[in-house]
Short mmCIF file of C-alpha atoms in Angstrom, two decimals:
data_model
loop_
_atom_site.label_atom_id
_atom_site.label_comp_id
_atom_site.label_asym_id
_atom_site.label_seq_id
_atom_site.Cartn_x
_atom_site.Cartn_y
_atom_site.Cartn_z
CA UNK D 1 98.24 88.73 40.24
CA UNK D 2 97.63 85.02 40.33
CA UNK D 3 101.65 85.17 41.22
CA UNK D 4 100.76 87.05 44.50
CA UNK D 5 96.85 86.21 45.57
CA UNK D 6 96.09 82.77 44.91
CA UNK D 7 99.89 80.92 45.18
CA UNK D 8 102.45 82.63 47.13
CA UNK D 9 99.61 83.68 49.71
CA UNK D 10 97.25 80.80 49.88
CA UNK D 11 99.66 77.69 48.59
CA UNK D 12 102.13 78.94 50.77
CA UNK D 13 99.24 78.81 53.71
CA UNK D 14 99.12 75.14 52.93
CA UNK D 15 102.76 74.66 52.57
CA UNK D 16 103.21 75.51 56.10
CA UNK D 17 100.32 73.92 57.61
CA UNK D 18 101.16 70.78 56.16
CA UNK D 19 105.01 70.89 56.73
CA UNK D 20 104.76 71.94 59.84
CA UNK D 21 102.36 69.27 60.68
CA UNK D 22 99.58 71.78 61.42
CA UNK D 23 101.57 72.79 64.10
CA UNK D 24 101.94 76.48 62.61
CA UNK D 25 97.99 77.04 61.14
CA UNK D 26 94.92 74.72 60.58
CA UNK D 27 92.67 74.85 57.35
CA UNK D 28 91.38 78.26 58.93
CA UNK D 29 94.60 80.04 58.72
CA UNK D 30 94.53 78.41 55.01
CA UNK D 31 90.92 80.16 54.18
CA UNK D 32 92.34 83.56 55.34
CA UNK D 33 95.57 83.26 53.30
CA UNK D 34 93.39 82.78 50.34
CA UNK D 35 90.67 85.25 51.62
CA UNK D 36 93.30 88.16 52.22
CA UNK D 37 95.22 87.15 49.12
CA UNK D 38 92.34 87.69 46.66
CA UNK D 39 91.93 91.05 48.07
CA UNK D 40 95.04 92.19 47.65
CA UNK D 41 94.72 90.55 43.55
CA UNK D 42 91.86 92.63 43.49
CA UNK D 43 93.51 95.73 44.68
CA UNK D 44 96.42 95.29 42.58
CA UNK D 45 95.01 95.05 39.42
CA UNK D 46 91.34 96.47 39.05
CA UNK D 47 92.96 99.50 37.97
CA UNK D 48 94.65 97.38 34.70
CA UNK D 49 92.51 94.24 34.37
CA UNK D 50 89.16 94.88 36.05
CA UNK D 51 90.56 91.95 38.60
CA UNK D 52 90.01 89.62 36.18
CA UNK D 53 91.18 86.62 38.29
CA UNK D 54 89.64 83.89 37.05
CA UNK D 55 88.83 82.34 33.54
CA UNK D 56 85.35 81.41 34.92
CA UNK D 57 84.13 84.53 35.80
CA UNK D 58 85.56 86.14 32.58
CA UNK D 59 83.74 83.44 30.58
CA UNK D 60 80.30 84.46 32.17
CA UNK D 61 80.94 87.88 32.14
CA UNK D 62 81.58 86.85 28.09
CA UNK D 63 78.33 85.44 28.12
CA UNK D 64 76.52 88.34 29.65
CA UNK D 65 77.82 90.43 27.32
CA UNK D 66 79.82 92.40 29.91
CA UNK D 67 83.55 91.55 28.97
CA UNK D 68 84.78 91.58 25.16
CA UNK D 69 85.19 88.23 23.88
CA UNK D 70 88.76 88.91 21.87
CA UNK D 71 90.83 89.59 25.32
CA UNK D 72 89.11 86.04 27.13
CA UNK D 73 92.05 84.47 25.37
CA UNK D 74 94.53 86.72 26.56
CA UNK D 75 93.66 87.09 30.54
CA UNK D 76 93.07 83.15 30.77
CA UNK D 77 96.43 82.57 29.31
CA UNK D 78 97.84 85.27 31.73
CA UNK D 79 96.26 83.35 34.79
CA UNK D 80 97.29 80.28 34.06
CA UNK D 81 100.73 81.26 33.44
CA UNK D 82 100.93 83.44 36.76
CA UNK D 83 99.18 80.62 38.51
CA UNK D 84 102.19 78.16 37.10
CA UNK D 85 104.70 80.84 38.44
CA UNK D 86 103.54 81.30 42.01
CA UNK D 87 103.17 77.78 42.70
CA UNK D 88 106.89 77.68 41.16
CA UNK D 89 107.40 80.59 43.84
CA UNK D 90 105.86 78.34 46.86
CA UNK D 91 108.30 75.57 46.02
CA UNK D 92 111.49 77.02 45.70
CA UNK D 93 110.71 78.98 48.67
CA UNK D 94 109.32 75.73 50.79
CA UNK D 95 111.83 73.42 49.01
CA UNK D 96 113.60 71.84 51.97
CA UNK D 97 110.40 71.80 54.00
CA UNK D 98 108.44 69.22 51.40
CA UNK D 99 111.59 67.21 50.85
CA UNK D 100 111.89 66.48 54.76
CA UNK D 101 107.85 66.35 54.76
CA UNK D 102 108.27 63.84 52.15
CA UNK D 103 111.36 61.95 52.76
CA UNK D 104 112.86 62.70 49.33
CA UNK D 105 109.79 62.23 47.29
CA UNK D 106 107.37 63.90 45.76
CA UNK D 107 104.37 61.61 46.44
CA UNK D 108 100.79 62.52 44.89
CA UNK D 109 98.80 59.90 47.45
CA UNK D 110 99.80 58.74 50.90
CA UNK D 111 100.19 59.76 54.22
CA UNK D 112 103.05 62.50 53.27
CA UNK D 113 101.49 63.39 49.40
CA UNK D 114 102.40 66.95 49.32
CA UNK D 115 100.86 67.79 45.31
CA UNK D 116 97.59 68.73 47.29
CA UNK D 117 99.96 71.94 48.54
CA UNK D 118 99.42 73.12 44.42
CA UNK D 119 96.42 71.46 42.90
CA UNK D 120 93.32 70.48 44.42
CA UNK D 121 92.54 66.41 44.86
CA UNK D 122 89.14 65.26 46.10
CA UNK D 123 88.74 63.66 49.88
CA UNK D 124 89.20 59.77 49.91
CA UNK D 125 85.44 59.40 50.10
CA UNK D 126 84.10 62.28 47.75
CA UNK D 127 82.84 60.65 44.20
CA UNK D 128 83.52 62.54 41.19
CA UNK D 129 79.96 63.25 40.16
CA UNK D 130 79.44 64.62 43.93
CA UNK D 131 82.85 66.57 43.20
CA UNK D 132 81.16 68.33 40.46
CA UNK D 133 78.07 69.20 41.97
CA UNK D 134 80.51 70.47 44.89
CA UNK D 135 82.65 73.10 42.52
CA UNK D 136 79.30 73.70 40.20
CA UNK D 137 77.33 74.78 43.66
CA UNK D 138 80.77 76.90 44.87
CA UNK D 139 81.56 79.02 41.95
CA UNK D 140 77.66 79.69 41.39
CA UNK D 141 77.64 80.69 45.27
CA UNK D 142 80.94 83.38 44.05
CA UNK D 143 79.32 84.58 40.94
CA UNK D 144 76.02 85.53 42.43
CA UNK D 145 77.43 87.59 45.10
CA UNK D 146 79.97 89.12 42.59
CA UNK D 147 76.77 89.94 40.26
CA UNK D 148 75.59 91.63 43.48
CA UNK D 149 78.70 93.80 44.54
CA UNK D 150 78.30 94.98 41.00
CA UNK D 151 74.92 96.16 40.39
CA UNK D 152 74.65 99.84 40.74
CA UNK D 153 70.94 98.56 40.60
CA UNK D 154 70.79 96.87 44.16
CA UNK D 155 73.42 97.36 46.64
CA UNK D 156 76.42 97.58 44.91
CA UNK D 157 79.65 97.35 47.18
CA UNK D 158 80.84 100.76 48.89
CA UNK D 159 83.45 102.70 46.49
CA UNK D 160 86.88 101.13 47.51
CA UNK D 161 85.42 98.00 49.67
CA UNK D 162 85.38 95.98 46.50
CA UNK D 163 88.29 94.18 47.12
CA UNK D 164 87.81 93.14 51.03
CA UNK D 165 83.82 92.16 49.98
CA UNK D 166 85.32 89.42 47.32
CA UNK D 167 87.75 88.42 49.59
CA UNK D 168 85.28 88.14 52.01
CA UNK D 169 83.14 85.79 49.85
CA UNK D 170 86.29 83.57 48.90
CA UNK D 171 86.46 83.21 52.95
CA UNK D 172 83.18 82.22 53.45
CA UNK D 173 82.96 79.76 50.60
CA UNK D 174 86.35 78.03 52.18
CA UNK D 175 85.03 77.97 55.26
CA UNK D 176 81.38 76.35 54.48
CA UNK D 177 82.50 74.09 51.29
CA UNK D 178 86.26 73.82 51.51
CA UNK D 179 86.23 70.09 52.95
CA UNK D 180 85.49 67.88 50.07
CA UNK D 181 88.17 69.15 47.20
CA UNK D 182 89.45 72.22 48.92
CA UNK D 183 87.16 74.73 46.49
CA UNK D 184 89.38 75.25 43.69
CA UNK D 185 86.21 77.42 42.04
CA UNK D 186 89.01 78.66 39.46
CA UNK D 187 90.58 76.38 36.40
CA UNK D 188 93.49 78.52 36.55
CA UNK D 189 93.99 78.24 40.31
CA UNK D 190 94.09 74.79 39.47
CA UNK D 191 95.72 73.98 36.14
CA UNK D 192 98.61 76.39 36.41
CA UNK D 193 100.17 74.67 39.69
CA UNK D 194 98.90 71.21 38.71
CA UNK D 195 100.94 71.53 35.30
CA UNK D 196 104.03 72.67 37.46
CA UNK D 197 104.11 69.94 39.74
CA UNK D 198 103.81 67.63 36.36
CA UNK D 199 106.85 69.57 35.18
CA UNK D 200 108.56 69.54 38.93
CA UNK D 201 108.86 65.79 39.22
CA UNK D 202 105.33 65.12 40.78
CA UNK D 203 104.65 62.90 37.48
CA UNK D 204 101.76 61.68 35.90
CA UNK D 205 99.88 60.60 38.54
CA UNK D 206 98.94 64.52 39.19
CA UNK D 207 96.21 63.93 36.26
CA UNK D 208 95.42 60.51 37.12
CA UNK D 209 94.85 60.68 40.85
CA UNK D 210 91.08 60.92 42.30
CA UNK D 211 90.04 58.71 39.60
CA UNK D 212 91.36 61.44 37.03
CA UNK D 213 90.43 64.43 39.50
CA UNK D 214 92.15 66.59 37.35
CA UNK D 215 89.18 67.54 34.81
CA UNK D 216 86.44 68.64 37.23
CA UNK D 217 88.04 72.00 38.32
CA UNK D 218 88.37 73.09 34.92
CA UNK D 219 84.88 72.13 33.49
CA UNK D 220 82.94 72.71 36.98
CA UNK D 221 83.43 76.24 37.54
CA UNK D 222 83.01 76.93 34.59
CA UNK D 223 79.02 75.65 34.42
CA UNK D 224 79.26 76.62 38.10
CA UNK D 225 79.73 80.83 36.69
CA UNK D 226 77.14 80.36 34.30
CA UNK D 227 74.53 78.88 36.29
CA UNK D 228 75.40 81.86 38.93
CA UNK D 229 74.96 84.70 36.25
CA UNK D 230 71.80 83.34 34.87
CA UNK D 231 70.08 83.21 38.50
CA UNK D 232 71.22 86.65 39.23
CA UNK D 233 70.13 88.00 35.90
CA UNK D 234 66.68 85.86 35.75
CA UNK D 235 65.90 85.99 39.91
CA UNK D 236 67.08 89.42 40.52
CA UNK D 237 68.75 91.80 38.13
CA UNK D 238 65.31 91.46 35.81
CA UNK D 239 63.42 92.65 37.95
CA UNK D 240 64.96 95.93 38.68
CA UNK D 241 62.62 99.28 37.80
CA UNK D 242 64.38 101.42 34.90
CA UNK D 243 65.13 104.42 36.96
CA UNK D 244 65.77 107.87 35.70
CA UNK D 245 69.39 108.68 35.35
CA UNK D 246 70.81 105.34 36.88
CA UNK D 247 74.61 104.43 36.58
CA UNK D 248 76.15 101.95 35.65
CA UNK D 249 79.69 101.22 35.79
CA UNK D 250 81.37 100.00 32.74
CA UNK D 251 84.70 98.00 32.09
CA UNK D 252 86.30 101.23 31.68
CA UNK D 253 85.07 102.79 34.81
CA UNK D 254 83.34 105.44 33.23
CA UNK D 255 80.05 106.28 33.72
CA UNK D 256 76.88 105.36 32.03
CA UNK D 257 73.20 106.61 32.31
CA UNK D 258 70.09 105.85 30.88
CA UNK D 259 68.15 109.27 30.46
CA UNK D 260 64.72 109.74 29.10
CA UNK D 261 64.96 113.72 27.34
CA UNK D 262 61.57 113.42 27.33
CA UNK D 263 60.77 113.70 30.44
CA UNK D 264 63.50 114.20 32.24
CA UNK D 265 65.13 118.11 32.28
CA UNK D 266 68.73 118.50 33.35
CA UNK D 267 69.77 121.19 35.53
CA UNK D 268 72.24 122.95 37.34
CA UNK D 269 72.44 119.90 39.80
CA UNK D 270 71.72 117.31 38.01
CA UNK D 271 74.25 118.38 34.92
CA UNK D 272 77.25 118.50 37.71
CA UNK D 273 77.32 114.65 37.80
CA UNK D 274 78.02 114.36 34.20
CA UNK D 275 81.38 114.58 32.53
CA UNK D 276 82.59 114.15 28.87
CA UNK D 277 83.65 110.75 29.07
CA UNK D 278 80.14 109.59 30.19
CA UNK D 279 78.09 107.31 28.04
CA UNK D 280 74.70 107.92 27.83
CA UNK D 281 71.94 106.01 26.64
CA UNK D 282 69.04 108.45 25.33
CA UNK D 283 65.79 107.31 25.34
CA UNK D 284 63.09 109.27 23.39
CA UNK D 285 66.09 111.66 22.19
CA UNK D 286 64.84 115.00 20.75
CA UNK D 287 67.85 115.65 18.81
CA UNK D 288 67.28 112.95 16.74
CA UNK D 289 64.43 114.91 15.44
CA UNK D 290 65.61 118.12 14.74
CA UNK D 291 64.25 119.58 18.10
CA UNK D 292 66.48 121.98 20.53
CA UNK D 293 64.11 121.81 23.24
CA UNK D 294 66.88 121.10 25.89
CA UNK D 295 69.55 123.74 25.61
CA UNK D 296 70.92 122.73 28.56
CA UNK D 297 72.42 119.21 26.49
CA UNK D 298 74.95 119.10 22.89
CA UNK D 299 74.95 115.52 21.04
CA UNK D 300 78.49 114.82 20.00
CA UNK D 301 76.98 111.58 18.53
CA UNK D 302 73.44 109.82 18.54
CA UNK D 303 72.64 106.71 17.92
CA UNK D 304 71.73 104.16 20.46
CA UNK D 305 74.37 105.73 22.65
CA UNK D 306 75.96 108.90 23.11
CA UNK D 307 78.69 110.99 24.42
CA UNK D 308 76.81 114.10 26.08
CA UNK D 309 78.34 117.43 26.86
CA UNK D 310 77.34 120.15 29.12
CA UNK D 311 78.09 123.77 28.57
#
C-alpha cells in the first residue's frame, strides 16, 4: 500500500513539480497527491490490514492496547519495504527527468538536489530541535483526529467515508505544516525511500545532510502518536458516559457491546442488531449465577467477555 499511496502518488507529485520546474504543479498539487493517495491506501487495504499505514500509529495503537503487539514487527517491516519499492517505482519511472534536472548527478544539497523527491530534508533555516517539535506537533495533530474518526463514542466517521476523512486530514496537515520539513509524520514514509536513494547512488550524505536530518522523522512521530493518543484518551475519550448497548468496532470489524443484564431486557428489536460473531461484554451477568431470568439470551461462554446468541 505504501507502494501505491505514499510513493508512486505523492513522490511522483514531487518528481514532477520539481522536474518540471514547477511548471506542471506547485506544493498544492503535491498535498493532494499525498491527500488522495492515502485514501486510496486506506481503501485498499482496511479490508486486510486495518490500513495500517504507518509504524507510528501502529505503535500507539500498541500502547493503547488496541493493536496486538506480535504483528507491530511484521506491518512496520512491510511499510518500510513497500515504502523502499515505490520510491524505486518513482525513479525508474522519472529516471531521465532527474538526470536532466540534475545534470548527471544525483546531488543531496544545491540548487538541483533532487533526494528531497524521496526523503524529507529540513528548510535551510529550520533547526533540528524546532524540526522535532514540528513532526512531534504534526503526527499528534493526525492521531487525534484518527482517535476521533474512530470512536463509536463521539462522532465516529460515516460507514465508508473513512478513507476520504484521513485523507482529508493528511491534506490539511500538508497544507498548514508542510513548509519546514515537508511533514514526513511517518518513519516509514521516510526511511524506506531514504535507504533507496542510499542504495541508488545518492550516497552518504542522505543521512548526514540537515545536520544528520535523517533521525528526527523516525523518533518524532513516533512521540508525536503517543502524545496524540494520550490527549484523546485523557481530554476526551475519558470522559464519555458508559451507555447501554454501545458499539464498538474491533480490529476484526466485528461488533462489540457493553450490556448491563441487569437492567437492560433484550427484545425483539433490540436482539435484531446482534449476530453470533458479536462480542459482548456483560456486566452484572445473571448466568454467572445460575439465574435464567432472560430467556431471550444463551451464554456460549462467560467470563469477562462473551459470545451471545439469540434464538
Amino acid at each position: 500500500v505504501h507502494f501505491l499511496s505514499l510513493q508512486i502518488f505523492g513522490c511522483g507529485a514531487v518528481a514532477q513539480v520539481t522536474t518540471s520546474y514547477d511548471t506542471k504543479g506547485q506544493f498544492l498539487s503535491i498535498n493532494l497527491a499525498f491527500a488522495i493517495g492515502i485514501t486510496f491506501g486506506v481503501h485498499i487495504a482496511h479490508g486486510i490490514s486495518g490500513a495500517h499505514l504507518n509504524p507510528a500509529v501502529s505503535l500507539a495503537f500498541c500502547l493503547i492496547g488496541r493493536f496486538q503487539w506480535s504483528k507491530l514487527p511484521f506491518y512496520v517491516l512491510s511499510q518500510i519495504i513497500g515504502a523502499y519499492l515505490g520510491a524505486a517505482t518513482v525513479f525508474a519511472q522519472y529516471y531521465d527527468a532527474i538526470m536532466s534536472y540534475g545534470g548527471g548527478n544525483l546531488t543531496v544539497t544545491g540548487p538541483t538536489a533532487t533526494a528531497y523527491i524521496f526523503a524529507t530534508y529540513p528548510a535551510a533555516y529550520l533547526t533540528t530541535a524546532n524540526g522535532f517539535v514540528d513532526q512531534v506537533v504534526g503526527t499528534g495533530a493526525l492521531l487525534l483526529c484518527l482517535m476521533a474518526l474512530v470512536d463509536t463514542r463521539n462522532s465516529p466517521a460515516p460507514k465508508g467515508l473513512e478513507p476520504a476523512l484521513v485523507g482529508t486530514i493528511v491534506l490539511v496537515i500538508g497544507i498548514a505544516m508542510g513548509s519546514n520539513c515537508g511533514y514526513a509524520i511517518n518513519p516509514a514514509r521516510d526511511l524506506g525511500p531514504r535507504l533507496f536513494t542510499y542504495t541508488a547512488g545518492w550516497g552518504l550524505d542522505v543521512f548526514t545532510a540537515g545536520n544528520y536530518w535523517c533521525w528526527v522523522p523516525l523518533v518524532a512521530p513516533l512521540v508525536g502518536a503517543i502524545l496524540g493518543c494520550i490527549i484523546y484518551l485523557l481530554f476526551i475519550e475519558i470522559h464519555h458516559s458508559r451507555k447501554e448497548d454501545e458499539k464498538q468496532t474491533n480490529e476484526r470489524g466485528n461488533t462489540e457491546y457493553d450490556i448491563d443484564l441487569d437492567e437492560w431486557k433484550p427484545n425483539k428489536r433490540n436482539l435484531t442488531t446482534l449476530t453470533a460473531s458479536d462480542k459482548v461484554h456483560i456486566i452484572n451477568n445473571p448466568f454467572q449465577e445460575g439465574q435464567s431470568e432472560n430467556s431471550d439470551w444463551k451464554k456460549s461462554s462467560c467470563n469477562e467477555e462473551c459470545i451471545v446468541n439469540r434464538f
